[in-house]
PDB file of C-alpha atoms in Angstrom:
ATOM      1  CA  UNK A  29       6.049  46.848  27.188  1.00 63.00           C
ATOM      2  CA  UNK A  30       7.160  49.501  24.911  1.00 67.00           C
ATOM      3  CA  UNK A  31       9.686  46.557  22.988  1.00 68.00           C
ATOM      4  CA  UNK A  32       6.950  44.435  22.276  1.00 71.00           C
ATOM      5  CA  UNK A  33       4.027  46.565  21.753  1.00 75.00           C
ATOM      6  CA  UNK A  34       6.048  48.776  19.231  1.00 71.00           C
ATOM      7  CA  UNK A  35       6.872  46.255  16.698  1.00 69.00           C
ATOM      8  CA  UNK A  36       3.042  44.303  17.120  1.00 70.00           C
ATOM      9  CA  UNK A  37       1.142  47.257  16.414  1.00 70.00           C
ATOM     10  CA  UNK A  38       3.587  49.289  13.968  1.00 71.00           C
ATOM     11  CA  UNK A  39       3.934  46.374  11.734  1.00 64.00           C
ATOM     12  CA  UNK A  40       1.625  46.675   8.701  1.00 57.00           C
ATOM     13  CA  UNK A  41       2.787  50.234   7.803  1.00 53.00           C
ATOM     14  CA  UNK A  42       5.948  50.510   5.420  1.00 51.00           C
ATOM     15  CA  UNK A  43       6.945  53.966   7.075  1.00 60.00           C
ATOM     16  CA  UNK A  44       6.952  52.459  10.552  1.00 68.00           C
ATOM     17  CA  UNK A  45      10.322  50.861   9.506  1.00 74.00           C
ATOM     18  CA  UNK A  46      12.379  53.748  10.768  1.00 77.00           C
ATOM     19  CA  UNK A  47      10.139  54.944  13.518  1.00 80.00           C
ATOM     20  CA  UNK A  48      10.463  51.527  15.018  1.00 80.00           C
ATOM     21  CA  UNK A  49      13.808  51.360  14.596  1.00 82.00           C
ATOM     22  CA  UNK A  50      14.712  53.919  16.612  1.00 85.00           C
ATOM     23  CA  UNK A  51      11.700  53.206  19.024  1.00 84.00           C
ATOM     24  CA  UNK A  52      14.012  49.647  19.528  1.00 84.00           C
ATOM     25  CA  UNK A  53      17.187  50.776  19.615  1.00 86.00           C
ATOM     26  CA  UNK A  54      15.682  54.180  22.495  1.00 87.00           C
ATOM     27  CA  UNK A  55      14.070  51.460  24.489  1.00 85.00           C
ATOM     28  CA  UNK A  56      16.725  48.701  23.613  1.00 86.00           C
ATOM     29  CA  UNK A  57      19.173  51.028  25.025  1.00 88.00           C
ATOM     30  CA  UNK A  58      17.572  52.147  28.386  1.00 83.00           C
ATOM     31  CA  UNK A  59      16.854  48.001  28.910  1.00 81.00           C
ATOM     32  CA  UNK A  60      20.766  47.990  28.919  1.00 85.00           C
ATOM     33  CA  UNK A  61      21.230  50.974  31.278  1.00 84.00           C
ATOM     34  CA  UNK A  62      18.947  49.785  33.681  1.00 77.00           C
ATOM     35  CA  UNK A  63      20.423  46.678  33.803  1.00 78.00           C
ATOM     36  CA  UNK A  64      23.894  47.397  33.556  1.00 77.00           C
ATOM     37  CA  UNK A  65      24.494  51.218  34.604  1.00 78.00           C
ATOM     38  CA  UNK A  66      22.025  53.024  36.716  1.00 63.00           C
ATOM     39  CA  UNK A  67      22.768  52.059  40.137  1.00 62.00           C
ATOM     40  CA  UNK A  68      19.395  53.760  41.957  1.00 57.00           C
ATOM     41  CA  UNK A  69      19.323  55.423  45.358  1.00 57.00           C
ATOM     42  CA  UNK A  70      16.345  54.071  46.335  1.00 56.00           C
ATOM     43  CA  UNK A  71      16.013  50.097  46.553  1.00 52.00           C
ATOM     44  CA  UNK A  72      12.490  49.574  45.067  1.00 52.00           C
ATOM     45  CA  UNK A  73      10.114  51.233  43.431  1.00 56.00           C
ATOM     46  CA  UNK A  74       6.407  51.778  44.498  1.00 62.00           C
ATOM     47  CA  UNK A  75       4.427  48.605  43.060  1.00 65.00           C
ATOM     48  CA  UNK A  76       1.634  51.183  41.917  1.00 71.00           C
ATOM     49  CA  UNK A  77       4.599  53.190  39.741  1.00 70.00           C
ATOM     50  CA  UNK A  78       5.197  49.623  37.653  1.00 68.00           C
ATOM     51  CA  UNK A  79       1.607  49.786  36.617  1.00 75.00           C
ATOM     52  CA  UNK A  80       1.430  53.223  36.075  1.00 78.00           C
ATOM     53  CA  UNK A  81       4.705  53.038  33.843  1.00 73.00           C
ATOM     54  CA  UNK A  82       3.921  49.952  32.254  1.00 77.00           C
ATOM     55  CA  UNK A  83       0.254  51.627  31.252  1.00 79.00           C
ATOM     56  CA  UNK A  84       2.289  54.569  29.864  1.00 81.00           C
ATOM     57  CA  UNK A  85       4.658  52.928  28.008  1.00 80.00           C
ATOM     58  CA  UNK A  86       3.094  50.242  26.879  1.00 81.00           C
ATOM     59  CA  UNK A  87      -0.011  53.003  26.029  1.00 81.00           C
ATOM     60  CA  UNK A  88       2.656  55.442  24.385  1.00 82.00           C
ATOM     61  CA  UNK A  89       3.880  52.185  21.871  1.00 81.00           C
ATOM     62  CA  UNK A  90       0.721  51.674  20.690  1.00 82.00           C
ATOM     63  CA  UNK A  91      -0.511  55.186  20.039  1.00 82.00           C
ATOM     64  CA  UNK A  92       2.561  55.682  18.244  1.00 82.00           C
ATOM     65  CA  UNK A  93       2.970  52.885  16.404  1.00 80.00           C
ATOM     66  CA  UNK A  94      -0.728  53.047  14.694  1.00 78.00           C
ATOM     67  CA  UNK A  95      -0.039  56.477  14.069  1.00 78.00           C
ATOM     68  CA  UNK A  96       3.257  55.877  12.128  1.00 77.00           C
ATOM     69  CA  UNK A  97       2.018  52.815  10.355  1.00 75.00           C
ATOM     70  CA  UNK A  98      -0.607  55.108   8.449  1.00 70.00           C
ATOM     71  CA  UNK A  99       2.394  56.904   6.836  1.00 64.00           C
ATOM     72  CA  UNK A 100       4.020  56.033   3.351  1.00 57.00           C
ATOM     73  CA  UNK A 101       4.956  55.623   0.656  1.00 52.00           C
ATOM     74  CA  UNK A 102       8.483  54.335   1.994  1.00 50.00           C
ATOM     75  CA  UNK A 103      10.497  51.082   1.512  1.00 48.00           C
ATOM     76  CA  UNK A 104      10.463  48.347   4.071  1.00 54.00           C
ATOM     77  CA  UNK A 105      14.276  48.170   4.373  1.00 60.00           C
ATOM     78  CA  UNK A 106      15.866  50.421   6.643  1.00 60.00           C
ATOM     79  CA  UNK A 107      19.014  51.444   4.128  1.00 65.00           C
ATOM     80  CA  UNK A 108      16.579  51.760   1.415  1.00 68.00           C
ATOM     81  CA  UNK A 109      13.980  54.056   3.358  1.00 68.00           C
ATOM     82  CA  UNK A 110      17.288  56.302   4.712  1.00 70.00           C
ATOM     83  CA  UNK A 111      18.226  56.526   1.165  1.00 74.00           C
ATOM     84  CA  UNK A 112      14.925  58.212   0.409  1.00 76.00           C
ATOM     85  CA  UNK A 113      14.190  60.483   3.531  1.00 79.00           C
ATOM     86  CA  UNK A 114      14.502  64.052   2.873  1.00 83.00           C
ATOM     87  CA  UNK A 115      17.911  66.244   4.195  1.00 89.00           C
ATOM     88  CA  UNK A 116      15.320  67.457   6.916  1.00 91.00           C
ATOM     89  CA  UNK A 117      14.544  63.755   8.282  1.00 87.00           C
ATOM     90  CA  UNK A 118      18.092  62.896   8.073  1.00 89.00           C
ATOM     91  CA  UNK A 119      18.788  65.895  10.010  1.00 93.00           C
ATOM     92  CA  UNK A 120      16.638  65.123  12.226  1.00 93.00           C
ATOM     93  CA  UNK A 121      17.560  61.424  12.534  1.00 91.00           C
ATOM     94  CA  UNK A 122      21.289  62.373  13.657  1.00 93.00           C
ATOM     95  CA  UNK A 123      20.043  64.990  16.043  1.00 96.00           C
ATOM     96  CA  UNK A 124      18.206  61.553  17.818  1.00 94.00           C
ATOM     97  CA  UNK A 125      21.227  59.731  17.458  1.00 94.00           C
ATOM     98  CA  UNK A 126      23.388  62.685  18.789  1.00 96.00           C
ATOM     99  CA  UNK A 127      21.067  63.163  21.808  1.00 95.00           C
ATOM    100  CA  UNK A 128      20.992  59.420  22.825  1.00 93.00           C
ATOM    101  CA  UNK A 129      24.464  59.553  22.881  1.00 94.00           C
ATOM    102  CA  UNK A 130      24.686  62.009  25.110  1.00 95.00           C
ATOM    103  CA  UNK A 131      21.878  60.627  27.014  1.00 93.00           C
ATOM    104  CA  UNK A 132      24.280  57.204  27.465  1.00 92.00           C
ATOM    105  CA  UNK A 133      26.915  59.653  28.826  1.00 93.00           C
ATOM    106  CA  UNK A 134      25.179  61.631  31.023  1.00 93.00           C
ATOM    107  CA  UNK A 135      23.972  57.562  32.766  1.00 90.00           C
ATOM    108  CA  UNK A 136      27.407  57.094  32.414  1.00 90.00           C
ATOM    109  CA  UNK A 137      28.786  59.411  34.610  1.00 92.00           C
ATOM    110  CA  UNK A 138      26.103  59.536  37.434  1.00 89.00           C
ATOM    111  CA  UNK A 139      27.012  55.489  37.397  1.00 87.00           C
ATOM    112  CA  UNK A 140      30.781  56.079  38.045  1.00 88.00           C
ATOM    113  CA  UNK A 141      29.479  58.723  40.836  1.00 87.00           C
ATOM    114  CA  UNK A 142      28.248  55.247  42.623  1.00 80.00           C
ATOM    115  CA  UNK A 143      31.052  53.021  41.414  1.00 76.00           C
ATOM    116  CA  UNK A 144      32.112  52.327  45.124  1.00 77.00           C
ATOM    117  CA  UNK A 145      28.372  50.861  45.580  1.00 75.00           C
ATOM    118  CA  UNK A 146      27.117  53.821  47.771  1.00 76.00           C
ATOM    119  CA  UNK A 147      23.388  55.355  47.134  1.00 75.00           C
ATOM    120  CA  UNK A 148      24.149  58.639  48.826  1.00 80.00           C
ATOM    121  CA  UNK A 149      23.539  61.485  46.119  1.00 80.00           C
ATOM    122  CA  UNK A 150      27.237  63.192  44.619  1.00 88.00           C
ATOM    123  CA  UNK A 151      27.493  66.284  42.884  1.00 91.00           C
ATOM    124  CA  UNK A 152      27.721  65.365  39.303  1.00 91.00           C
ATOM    125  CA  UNK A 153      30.729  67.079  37.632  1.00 89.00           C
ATOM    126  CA  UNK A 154      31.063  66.089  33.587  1.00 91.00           C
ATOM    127  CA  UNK A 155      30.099  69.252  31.376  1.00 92.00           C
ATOM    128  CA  UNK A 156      26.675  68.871  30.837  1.00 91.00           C
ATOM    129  CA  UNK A 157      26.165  68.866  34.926  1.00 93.00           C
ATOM    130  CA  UNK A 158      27.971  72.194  34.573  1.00 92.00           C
ATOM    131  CA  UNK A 159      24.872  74.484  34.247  1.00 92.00           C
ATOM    132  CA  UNK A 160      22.001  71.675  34.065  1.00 94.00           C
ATOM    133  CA  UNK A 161      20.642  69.695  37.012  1.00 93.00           C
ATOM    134  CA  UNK A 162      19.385  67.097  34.636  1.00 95.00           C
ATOM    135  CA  UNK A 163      21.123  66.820  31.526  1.00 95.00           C
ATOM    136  CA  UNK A 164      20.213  63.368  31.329  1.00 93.00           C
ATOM    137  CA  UNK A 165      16.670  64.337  30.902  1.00 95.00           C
ATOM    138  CA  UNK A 166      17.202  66.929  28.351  1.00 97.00           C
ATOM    139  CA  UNK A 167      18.983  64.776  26.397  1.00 96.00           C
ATOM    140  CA  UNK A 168      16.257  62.303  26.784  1.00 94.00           C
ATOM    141  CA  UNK A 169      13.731  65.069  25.805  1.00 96.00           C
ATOM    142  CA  UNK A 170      15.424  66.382  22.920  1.00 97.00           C
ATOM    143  CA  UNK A 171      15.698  62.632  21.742  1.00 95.00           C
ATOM    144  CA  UNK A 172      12.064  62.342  21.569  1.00 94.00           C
ATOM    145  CA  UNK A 173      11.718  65.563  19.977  1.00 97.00           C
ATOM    146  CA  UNK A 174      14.012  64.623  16.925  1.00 96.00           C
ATOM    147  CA  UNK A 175      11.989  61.729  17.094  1.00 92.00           C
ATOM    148  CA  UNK A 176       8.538  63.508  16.683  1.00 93.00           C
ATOM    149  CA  UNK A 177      10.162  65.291  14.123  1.00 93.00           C
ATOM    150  CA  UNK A 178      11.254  63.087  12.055  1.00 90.00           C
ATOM    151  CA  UNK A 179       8.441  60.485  11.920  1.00 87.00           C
ATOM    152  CA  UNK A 180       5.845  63.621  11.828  1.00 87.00           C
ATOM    153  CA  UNK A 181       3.352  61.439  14.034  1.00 88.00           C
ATOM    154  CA  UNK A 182       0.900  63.376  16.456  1.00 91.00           C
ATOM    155  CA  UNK A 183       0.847  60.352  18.734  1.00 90.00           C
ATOM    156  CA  UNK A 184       4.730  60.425  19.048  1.00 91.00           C
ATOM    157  CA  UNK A 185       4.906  64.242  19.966  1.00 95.00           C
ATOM    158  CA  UNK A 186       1.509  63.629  22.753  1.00 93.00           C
ATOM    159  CA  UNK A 187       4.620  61.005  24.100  1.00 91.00           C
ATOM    160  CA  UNK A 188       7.127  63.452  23.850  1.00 95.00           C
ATOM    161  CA  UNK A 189       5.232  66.922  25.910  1.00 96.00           C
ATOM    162  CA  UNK A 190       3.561  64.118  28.599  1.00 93.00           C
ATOM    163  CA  UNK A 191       7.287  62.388  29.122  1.00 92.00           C
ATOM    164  CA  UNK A 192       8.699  66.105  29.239  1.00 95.00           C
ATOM    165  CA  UNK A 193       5.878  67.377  31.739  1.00 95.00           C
ATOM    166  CA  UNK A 194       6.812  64.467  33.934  1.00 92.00           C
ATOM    167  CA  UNK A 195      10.558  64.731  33.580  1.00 93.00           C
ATOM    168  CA  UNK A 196      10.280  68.661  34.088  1.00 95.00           C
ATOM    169  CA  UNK A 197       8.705  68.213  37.068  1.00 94.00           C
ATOM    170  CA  UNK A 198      11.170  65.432  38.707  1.00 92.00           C
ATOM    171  CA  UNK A 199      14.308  67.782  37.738  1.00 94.00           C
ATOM    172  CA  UNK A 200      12.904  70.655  39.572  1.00 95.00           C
ATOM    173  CA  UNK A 201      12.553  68.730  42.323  1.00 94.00           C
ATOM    174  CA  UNK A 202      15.771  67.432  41.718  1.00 92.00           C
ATOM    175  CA  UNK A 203      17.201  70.640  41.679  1.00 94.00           C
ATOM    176  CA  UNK A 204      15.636  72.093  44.509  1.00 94.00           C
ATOM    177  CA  UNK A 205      17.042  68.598  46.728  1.00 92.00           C
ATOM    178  CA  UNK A 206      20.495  69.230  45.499  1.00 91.00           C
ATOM    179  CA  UNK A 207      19.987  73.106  46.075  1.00 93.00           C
ATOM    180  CA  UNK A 208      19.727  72.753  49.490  1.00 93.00           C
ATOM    181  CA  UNK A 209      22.201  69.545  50.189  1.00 92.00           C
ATOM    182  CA  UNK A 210      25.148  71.105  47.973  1.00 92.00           C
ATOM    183  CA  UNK A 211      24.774  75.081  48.995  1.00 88.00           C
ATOM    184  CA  UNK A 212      28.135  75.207  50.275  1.00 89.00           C
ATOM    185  CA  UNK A 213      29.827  73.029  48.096  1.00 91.00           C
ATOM    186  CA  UNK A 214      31.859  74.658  44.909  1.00 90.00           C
ATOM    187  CA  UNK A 215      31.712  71.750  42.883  1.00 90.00           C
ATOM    188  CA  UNK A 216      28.042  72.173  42.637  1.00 90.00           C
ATOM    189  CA  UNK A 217      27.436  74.424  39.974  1.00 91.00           C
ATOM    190  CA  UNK A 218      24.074  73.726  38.260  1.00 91.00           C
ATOM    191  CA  UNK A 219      21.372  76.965  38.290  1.00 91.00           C
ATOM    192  CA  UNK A 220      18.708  75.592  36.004  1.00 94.00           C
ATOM    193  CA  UNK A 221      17.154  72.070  35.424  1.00 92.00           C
ATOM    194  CA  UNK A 222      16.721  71.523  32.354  1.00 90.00           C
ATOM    195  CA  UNK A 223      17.619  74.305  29.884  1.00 89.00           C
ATOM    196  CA  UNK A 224      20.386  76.230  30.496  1.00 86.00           C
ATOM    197  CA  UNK A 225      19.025  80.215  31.175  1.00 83.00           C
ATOM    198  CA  UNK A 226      15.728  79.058  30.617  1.00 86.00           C
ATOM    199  CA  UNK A 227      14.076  76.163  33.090  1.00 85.00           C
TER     200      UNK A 227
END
């Protein structure tokens, strides 16, 4: 939902050129993880939590794209609006791209944890796993803050607090699980969820 409804609603507005660009490549990429990287510990997923998500993404895409396709004046073509973004936006822009990466590494690593095909849960061990239950998802978070702030859309930063009110509340969980599973184990290290000394 969110690949097709982007693009659809976003397209008359000449800023929405770099907001949907890295709306496509965010959602391009996660397409790619899903299909090729996460390996889940549970085989389905509830049939209600496909309509829910597909509502909330699908909702998010279009909220986000009107709102960016108000903004301008910018040029169509991506190298040509870069070109004219402030330092700030630019700044912003390669914090995104920085945090996506990390996002792709953080999916990389709990893949490999499953690499011999088991579901049982591991205790993660690459750096950001160090202090952080879910790095993943503060990467993720911090993706879509860059993102807010660089496209300065209201709709985009309504995206950003629901997906990190959701996400906040799975890591706790997530942290409380592995808490109790991993007490004794050294390896397990991680004392907050999502921001290290903080949450």
């Amino acid at each position: 939902a969110p690949l097709i409804v982007f693009p659809v609603v976003a397209r008359s507005g000449p800023f929405s050129t770099l907001a949907s660009t890295l709306w496509t490549v965010h959602f391009a990429k996660r397409l790619l993880e899903t299909l090729f990287v996460h390996k889940f510990s549970k085989g389905t997923m509830p049939l209600t939590n496909l309509f829910k998500n597909c509502g909330y993404y699908g909702g998010a895409a279009a909220l986000v794209g009107w709102d960016v396709s108000r903004r301008g004046p910018y040029s169509a073509q991506l190298a040509k609006l870069f070109a004219q973004l402030s330092t700030e936006t630019k700044i912003f822009v390669g914090a995104w791209a920085l945090c996506e990466v990390l996002n792709l590494y953080t999916h990389l690593h709990l893949a490999s944890l499953r690499s011999d095909g088991s579901r049982e849960a591991k205790i993660p061990t690459a750096w950001p796993f160090r202090r952080l239950c879910s790095p993943n998802y503060s990467f993720e978070i911090g993706s879509w803050i860059c993102y807010s702030l660089a496209t300065q859309s209201l709709g985009a930063w309504a995206f950003t607090a629901l997906g990190a009110l959701q996400m906040g509340i799975w890591s706790k969980q997530k942290l409380k699980r592995y808490k109790r599973k991993f007490k004794d184990e050294e390896a397990f290290t991680a004392t907050h969820a999502l921001v290290p000394g903080v949450f």
